[in-house]
Short mmCIF file of C-alpha atoms in Angstrom, two decimals:
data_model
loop_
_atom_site.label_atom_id
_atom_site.label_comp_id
_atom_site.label_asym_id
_atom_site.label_seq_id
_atom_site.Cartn_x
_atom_site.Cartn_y
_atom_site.Cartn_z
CA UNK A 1 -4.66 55.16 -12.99
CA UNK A 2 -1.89 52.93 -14.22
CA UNK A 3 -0.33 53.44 -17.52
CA UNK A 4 1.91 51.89 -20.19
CA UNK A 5 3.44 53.89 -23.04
CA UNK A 6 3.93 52.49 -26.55
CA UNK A 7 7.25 54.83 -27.76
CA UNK A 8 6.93 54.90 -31.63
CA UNK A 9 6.86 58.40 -32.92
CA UNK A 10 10.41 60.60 -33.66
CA UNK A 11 8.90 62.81 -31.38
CA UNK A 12 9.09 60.13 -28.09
CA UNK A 13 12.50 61.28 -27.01
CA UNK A 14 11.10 64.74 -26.50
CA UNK A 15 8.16 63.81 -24.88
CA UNK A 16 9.82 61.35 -22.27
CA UNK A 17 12.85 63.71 -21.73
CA UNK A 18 11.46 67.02 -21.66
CA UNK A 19 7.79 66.41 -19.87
CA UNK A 20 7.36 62.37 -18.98
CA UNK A 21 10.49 61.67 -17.17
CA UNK A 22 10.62 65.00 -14.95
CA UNK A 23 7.06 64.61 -13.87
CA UNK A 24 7.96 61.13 -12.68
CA UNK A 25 10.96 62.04 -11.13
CA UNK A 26 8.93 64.94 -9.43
CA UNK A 27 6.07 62.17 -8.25
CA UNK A 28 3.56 64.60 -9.89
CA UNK A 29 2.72 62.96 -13.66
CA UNK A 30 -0.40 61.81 -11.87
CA UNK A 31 -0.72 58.08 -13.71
CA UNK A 32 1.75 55.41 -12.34
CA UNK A 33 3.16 54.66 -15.30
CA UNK A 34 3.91 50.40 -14.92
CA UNK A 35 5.70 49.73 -18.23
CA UNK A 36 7.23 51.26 -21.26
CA UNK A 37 7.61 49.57 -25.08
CA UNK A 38 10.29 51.06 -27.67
CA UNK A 39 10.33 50.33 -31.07
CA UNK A 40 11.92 51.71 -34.00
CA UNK A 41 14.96 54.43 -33.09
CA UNK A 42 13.65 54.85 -29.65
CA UNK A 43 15.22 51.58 -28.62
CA UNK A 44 18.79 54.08 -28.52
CA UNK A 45 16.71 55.87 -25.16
CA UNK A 46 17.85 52.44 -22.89
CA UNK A 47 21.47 52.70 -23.96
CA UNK A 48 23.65 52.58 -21.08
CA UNK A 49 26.11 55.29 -20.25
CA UNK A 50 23.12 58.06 -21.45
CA UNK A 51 21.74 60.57 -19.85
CA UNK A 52 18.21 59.21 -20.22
CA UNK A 53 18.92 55.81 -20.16
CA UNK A 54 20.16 56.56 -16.50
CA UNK A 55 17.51 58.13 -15.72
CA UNK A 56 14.93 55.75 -17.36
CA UNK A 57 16.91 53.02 -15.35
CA UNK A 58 16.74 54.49 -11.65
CA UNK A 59 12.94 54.80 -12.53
CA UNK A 60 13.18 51.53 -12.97
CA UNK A 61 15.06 50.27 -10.40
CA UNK A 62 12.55 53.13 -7.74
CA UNK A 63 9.37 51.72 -9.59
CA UNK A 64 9.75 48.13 -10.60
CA UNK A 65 8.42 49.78 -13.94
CA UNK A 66 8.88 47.39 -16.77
CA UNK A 67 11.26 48.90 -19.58
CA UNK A 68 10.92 46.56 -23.11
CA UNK A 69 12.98 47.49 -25.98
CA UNK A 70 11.88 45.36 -29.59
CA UNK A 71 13.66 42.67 -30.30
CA UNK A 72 13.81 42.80 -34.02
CA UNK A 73 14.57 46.32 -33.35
CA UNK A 74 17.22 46.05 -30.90
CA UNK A 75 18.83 43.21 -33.00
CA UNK A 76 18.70 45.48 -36.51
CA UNK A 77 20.36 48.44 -34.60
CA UNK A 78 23.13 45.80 -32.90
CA UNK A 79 22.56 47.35 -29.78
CA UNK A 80 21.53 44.51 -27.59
CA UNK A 81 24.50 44.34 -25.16
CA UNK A 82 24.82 48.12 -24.65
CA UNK A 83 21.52 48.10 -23.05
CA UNK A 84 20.80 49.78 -19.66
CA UNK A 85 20.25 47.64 -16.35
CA UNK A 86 16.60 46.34 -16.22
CA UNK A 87 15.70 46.91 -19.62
CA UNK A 88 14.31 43.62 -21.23
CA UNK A 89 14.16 42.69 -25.16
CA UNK A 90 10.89 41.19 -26.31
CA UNK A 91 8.17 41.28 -28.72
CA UNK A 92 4.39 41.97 -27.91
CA UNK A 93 3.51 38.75 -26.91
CA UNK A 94 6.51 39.68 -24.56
CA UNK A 95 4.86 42.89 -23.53
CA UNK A 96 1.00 41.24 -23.09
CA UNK A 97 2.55 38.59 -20.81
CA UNK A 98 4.60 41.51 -18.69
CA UNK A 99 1.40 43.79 -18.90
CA UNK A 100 -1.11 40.61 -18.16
CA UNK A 101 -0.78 41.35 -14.39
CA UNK A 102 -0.18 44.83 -13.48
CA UNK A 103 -4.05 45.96 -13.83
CA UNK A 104 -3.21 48.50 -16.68
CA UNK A 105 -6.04 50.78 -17.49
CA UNK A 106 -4.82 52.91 -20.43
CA UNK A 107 -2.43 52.13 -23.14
CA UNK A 108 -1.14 55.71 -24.42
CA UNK A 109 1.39 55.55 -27.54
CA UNK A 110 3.85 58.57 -28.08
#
């Protein structure tokens, strides 16, 4: 099954550091997970020179797995050039055109 997470909630950091990351990095979280939108606060995961943005970024770089962080979101914060390698900044037209071709069965938002 392929997935795509939708990273809204406060909670979202928790969830990808302390159970979604490690199961990917351990090949067992089952779903391939082929893309990942942050909004909000969760844009500060895909900072560069972070702990999770590293590891969010070798994910990337091992799984071709798209990582999108909002623009408007991105641009309120003023973090958009301290973004990790590979990380994109879009809106969700952005994300339907990136999703559009990956066969995506299940969109799950945290």
């Amino acid at each position: 099954m392929k997935v795509a997470y939708v990273l809204s909630s406060s909670e979202s950091r928790r969830i990808l550091r302390d159970m979604v990351i490690p199961q990917m990095e351990a090949g067992d979280h089952v779903a391939e997970v082929v893309g990942m939108f942050f909004v909000f606060d969760n844009t500060f995961m895909l900072l560069e020179n972070t702990d999770l943005g590293h590891r969010l970024q070798k994910l990337h770089e091992e799984t071709g797995m798209i990582l999108l962080a909002c623009d408007q979101c991105v641009l309120e914060r003023e973090i958009e050039d301290k973004l990790i390698s590979g990380a994109d900044i879009g809106c969700f037209p952005v994300l339907y055109g990136c999703l559009a071709n990956v066969e995506l069965d299940q969109v799950i938002t945290l």
